[in-house]
mmCIF file of C-alpha atoms in Angstrom:
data_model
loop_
_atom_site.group_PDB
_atom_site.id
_atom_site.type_symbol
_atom_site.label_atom_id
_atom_site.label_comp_id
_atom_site.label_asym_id
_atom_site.label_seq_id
_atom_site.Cartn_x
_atom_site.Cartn_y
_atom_site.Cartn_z
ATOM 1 C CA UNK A 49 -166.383 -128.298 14.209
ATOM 2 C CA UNK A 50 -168.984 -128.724 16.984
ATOM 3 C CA UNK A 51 -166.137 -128.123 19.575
ATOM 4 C CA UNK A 52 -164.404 -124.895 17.457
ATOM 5 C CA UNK A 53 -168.090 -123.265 17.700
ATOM 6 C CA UNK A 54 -168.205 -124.437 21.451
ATOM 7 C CA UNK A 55 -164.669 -122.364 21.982
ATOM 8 C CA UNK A 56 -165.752 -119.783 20.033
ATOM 9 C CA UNK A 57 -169.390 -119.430 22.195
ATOM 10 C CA UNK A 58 -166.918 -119.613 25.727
ATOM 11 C CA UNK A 59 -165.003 -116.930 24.486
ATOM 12 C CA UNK A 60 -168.095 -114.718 23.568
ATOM 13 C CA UNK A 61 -168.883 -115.623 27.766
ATOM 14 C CA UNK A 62 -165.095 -114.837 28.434
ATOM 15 C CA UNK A 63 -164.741 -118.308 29.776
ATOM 16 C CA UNK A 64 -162.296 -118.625 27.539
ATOM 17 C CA UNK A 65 -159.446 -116.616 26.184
ATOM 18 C CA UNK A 66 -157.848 -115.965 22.341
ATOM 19 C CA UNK A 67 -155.141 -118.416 23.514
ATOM 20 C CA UNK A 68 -157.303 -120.885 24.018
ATOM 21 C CA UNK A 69 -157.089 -121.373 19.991
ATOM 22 C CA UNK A 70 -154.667 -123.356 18.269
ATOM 23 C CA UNK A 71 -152.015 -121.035 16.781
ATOM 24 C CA UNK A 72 -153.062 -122.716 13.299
ATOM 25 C CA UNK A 73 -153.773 -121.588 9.761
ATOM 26 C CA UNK A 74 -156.556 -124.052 8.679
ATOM 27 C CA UNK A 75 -158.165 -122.609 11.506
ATOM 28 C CA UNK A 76 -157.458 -119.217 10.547
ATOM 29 C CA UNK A 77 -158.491 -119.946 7.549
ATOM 30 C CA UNK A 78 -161.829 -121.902 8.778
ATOM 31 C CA UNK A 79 -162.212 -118.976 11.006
ATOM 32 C CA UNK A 80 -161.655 -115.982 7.908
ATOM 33 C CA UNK A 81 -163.962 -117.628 5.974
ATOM 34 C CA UNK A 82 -167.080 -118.214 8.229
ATOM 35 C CA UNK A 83 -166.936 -114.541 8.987
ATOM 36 C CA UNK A 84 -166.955 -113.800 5.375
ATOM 37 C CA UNK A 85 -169.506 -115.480 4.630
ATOM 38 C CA UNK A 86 -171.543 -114.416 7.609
ATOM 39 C CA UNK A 87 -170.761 -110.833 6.903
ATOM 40 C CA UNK A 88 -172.341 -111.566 3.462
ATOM 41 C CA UNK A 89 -175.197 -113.028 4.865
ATOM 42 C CA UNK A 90 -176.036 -110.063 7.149
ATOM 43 C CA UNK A 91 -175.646 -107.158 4.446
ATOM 44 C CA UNK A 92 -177.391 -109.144 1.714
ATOM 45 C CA UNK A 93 -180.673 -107.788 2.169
ATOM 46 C CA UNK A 94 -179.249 -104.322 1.794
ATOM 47 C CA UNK A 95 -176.768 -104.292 -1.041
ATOM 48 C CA UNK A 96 -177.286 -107.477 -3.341
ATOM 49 C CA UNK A 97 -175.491 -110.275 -3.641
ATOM 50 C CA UNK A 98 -172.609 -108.552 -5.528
ATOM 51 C CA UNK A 99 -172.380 -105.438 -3.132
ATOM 52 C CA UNK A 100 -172.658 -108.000 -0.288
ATOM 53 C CA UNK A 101 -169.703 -109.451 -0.869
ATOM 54 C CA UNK A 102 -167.555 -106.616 -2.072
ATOM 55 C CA UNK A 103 -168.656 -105.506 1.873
ATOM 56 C CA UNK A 104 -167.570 -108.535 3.164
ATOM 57 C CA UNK A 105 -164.115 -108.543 1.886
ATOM 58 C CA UNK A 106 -163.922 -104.829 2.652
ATOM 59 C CA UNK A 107 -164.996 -106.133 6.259
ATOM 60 C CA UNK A 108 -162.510 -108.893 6.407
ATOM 61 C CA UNK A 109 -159.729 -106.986 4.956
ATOM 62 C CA UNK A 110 -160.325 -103.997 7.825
ATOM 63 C CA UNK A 111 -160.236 -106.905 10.468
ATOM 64 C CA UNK A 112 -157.321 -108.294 9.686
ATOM 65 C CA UNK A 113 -154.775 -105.096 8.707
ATOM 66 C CA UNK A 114 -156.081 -104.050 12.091
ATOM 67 C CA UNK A 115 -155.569 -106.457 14.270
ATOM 68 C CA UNK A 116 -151.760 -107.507 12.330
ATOM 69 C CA UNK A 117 -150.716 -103.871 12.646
ATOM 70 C CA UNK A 118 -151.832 -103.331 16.027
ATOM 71 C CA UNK A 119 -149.857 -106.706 17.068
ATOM 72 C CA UNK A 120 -147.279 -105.777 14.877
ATOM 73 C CA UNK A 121 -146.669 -102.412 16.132
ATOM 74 C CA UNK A 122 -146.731 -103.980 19.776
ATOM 75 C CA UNK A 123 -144.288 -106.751 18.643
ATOM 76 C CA UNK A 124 -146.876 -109.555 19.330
ATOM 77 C CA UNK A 125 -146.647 -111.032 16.045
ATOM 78 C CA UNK A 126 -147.034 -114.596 17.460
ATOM 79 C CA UNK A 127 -150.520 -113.894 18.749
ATOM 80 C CA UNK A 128 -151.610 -113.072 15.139
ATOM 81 C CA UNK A 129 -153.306 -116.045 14.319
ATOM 82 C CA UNK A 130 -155.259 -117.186 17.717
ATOM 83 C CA UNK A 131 -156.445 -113.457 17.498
ATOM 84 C CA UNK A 132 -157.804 -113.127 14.192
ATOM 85 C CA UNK A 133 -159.283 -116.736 14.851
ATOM 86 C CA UNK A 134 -160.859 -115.636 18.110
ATOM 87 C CA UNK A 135 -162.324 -111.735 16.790
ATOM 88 C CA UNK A 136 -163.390 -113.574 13.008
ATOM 89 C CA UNK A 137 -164.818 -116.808 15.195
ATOM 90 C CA UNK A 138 -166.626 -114.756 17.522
ATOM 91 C CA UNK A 139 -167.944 -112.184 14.949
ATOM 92 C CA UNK A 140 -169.383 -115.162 12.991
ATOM 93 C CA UNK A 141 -171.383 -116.541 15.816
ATOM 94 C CA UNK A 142 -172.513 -112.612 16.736
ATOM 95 C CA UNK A 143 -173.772 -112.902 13.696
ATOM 96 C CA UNK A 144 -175.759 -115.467 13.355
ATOM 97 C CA UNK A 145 -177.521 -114.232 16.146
ATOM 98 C CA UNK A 146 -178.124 -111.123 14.146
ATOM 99 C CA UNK A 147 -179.313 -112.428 11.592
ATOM 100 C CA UNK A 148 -183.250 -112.880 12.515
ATOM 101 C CA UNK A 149 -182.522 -109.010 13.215
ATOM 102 C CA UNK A 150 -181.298 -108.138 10.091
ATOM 103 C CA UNK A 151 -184.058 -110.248 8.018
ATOM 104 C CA UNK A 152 -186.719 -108.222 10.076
ATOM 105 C CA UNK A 153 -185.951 -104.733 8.680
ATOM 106 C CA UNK A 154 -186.783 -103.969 5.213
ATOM 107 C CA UNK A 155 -184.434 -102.528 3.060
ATOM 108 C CA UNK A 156 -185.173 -99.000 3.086
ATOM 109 C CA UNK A 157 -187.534 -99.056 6.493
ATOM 110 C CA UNK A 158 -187.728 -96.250 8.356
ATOM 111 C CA UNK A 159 -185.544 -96.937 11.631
ATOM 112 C CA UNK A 160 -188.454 -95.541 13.443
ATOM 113 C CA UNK A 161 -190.785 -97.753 12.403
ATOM 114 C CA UNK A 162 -189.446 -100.959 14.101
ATOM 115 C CA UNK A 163 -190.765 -102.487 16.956
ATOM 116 C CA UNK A 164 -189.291 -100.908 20.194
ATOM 117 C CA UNK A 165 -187.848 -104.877 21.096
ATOM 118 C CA UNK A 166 -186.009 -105.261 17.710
ATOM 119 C CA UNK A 167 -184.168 -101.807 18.340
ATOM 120 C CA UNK A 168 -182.841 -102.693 22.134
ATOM 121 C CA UNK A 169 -182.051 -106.810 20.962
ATOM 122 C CA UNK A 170 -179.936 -104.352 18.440
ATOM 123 C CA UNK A 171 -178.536 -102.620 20.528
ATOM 124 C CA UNK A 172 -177.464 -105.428 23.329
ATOM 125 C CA UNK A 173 -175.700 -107.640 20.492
ATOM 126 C CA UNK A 174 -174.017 -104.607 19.145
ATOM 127 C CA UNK A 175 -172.634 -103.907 23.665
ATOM 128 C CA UNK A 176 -171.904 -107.507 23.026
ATOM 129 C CA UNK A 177 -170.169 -107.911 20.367
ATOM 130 C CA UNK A 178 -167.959 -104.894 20.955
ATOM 131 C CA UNK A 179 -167.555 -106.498 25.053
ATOM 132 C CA UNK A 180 -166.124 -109.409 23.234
ATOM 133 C CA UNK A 181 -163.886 -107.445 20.975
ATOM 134 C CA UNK A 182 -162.412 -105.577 23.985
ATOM 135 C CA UNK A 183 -162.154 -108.908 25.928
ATOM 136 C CA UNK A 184 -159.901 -110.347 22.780
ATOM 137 C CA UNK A 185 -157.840 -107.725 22.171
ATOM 138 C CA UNK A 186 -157.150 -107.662 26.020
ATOM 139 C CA UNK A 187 -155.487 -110.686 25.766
ATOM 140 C CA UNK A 188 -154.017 -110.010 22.956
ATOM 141 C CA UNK A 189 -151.894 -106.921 24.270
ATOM 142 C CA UNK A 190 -151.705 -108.210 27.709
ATOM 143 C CA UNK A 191 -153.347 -105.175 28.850
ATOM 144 C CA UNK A 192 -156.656 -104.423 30.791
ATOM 145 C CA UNK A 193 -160.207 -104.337 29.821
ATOM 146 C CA UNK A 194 -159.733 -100.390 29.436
ATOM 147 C CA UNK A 195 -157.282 -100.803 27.413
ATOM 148 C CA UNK A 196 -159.104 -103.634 24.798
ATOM 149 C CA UNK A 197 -162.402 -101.520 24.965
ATOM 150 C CA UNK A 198 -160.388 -98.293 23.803
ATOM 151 C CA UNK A 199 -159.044 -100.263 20.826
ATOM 152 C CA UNK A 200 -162.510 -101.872 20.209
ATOM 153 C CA UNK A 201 -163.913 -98.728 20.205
ATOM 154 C CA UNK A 202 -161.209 -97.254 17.682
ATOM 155 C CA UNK A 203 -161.624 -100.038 15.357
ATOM 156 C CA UNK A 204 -165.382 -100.063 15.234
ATOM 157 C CA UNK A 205 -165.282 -95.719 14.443
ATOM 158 C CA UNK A 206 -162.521 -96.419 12.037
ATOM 159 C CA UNK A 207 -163.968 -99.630 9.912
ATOM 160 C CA UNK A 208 -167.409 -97.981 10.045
ATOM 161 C CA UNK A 209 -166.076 -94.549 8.529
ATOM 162 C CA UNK A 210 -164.532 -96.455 5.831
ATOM 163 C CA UNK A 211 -167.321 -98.603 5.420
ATOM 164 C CA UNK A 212 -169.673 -95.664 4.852
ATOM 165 C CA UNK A 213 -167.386 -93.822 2.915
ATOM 166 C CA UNK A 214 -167.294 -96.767 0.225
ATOM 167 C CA UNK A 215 -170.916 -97.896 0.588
ATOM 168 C CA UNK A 216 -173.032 -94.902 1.331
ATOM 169 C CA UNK A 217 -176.553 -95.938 2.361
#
């Protein structure tokens, strides 16, 4: 496990690559279900346990129709599994690290009364994680950082539209 996080942290440096994954499904699986439960972790505070994990499914589900349509529709099917490992991996160990930053704010806390620090560590995760994203999907497509940071970008606008639309703050 110790060397899956390890991969996972390297790939969140871009020292290493999606492919660097074994193409497997207990690791997909692994993988799937550490972001889940992540995901739940971070929107607990907010939404209760049982609207926690209705978010996290929602959040899982957008993840992977994305990325198996996109690789799909760009006849990359084989890459399916050591990219969904690699995004759900990564996103799990993003956040962890925003965790702390999640636990800080109150439910209900005025965004403008957090401390100026908690606002920009916000911020640089949030660059990071979508940095990551784009460097993922980049090898995914074969394509160029441009390219992964466009589809990044799409995916982030798109799951966060549906994500407000169902769970209105």
């Amino acid at each position: 496990m110790l060397s899956l996080v390890r991969i996972w942290f390297d790939i969140c440096l871009w020292r290493a690559a999606p492919q660097d994954l074994p193409a497997s499904g207990l690791l997909l699986s692994l993988s799937l279900g550490c972001y889940a439960l992540v995901s739940l972790l971070v929107s607990l505070g907010s939404y209760g346990l049982a609207g926690a994990a209705r978010l996290a499914l929602l959040d899982l589900g957008l993840l992977a129709v994305f990325v198996l349509s996109l690789l799909y529709l760009q006849e990359k099917t084989a890459r399916i599994y050591q990219t969904l490992s690699a995004l759900a991996g990564t996103g799990s160990l993003l956040g962890v690290f925003a965790l702390p930053l999640v636990w800080w704010v109150q439910p209900g806390q005025d965004p403008e009364q957090l401390p100026a620090f908690i606002t920009v560590l916000w911020l640089l995760l949030l660059v990071w994680n979508l940095l990551v994203m784009a460097h993922i999907m980049r090898h995914a497509l074969s394509s160029s950082l441009a390219v992964g940071l466009g589809v990044s970008l799409l995916y982030v606008l798109v799951s966060k539209q549906i994500i407000g639309a169902i769970f209105p703050q």
